[in-house]
CSV table of C-alpha atoms in Angstrom, one decimal:
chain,number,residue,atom,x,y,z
A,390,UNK,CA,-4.2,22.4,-8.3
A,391,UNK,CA,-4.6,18.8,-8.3
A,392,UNK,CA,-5.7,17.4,-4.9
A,393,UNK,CA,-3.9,14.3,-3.4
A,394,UNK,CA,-5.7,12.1,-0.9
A,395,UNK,CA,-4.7,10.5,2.6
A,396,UNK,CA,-2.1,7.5,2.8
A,397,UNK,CA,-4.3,3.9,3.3
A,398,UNK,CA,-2.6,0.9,2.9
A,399,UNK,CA,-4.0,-2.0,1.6
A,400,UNK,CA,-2.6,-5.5,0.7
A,401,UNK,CA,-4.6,-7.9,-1.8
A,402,UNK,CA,-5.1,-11.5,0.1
A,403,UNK,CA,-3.3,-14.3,-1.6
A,404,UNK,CA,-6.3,-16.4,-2.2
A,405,UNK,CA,-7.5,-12.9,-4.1
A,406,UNK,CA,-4.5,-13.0,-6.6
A,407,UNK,CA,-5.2,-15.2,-9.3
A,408,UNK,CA,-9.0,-14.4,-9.6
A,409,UNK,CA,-7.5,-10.7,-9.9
A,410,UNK,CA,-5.4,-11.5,-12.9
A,411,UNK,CA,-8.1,-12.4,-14.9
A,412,UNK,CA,-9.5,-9.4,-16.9
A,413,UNK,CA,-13.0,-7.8,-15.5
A,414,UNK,CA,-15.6,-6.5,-17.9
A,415,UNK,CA,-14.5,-6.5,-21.6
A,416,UNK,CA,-10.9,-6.9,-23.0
A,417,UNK,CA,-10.3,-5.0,-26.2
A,418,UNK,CA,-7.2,-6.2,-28.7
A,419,UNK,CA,-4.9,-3.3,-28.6
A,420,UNK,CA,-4.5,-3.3,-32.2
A,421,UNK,CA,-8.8,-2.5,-32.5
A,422,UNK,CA,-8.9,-0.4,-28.8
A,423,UNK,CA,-10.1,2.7,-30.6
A,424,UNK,CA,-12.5,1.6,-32.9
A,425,UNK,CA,-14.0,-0.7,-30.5
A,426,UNK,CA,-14.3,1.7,-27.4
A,427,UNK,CA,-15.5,4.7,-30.2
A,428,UNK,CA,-18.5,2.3,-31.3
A,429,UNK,CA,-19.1,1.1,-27.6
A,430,UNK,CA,-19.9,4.7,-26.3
A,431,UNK,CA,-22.3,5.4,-28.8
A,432,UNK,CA,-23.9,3.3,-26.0
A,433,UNK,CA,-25.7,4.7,-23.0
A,434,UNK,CA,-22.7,4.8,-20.7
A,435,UNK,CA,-20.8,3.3,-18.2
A,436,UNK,CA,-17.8,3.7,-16.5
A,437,UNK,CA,-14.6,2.9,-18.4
A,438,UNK,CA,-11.3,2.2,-16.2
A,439,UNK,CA,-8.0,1.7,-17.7
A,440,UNK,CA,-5.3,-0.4,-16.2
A,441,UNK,CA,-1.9,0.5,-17.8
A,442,UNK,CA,0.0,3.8,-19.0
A,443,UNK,CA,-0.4,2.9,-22.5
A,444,UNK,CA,-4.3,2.2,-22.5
A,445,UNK,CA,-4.9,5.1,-21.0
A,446,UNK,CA,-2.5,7.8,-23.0
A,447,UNK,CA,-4.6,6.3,-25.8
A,448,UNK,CA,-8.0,6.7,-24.8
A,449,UNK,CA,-7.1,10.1,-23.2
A,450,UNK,CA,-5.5,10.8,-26.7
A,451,UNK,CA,-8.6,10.4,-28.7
A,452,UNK,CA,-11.0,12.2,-26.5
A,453,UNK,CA,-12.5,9.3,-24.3
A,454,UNK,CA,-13.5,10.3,-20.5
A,455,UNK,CA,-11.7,7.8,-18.5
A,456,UNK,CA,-13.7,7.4,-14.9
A,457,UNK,CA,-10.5,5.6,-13.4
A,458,UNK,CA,-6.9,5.5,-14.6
A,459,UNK,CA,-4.7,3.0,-12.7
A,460,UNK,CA,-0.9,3.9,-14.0
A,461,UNK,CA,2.1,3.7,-12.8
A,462,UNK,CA,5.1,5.1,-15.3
A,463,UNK,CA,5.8,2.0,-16.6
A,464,UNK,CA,5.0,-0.1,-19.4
A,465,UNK,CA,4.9,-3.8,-18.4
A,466,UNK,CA,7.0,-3.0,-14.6
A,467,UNK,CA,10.1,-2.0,-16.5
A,468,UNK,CA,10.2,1.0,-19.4
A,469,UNK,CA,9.7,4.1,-18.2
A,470,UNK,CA,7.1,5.9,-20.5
A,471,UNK,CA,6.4,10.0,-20.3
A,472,UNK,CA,3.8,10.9,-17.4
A,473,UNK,CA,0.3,11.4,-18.7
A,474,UNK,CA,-1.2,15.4,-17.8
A,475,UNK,CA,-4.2,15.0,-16.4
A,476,UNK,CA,-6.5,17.7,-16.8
A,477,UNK,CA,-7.1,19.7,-13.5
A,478,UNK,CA,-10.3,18.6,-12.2
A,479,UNK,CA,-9.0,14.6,-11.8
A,480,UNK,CA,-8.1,13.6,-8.4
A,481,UNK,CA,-5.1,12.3,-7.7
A,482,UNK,CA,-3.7,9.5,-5.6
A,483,UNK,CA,-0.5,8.2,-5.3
A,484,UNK,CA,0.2,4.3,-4.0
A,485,UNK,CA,2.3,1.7,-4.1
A,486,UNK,CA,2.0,-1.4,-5.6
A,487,UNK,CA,5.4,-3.9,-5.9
A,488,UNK,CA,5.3,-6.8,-7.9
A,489,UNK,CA,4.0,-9.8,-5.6
């Protein structure tokens, strides 16, 4: 049984925004995403966190452990995609998170 953690609400500060939209870390093309995380991880590792239902149906679907999967049902705010089964022993939370 998945487990679902307490309600906290949070709001990102304006002067947070923009610096926020910039990627974090490295940005892989989605066209190379597999072959380029594949050959990363042969790499001691580090976390990997995926932002987007798409990224991380992809990874998931080729065998990578994803540390942190933020989703949200959507691809780009508007087309619903089919939820993603998480294996049992991922913890769940559930937030919201409207468009700004």
């Amino acid at each position: 049984m998945r487990e679902t953690q307490p309600v906290i609400a949070y709001r990102l500060p304006h002067n947070l925004r923009s610096e926020l939209k910039k990627p974090l870390g490295k940005l892989y093309p989605q066209n190379t995403i597999r072959e380029e995380i594949h050959r990363e991880l042969i790499k001691p590792a580090e976390k990997i966190i995926t932002v987007g239902d798409v990224i991380t149906r992809n990874l998931l679907d080729t065998g990578v452990t994803i540390n942190l999967a933020v989703i949200d049902g959507k691809t780009e705010r508007t087309r619903s995609i089919p939820p993603i089964d998480f294996q049992e022993d991922h913890r769940v939370a559930s937030v919201q998170n409207p468009p700004a």
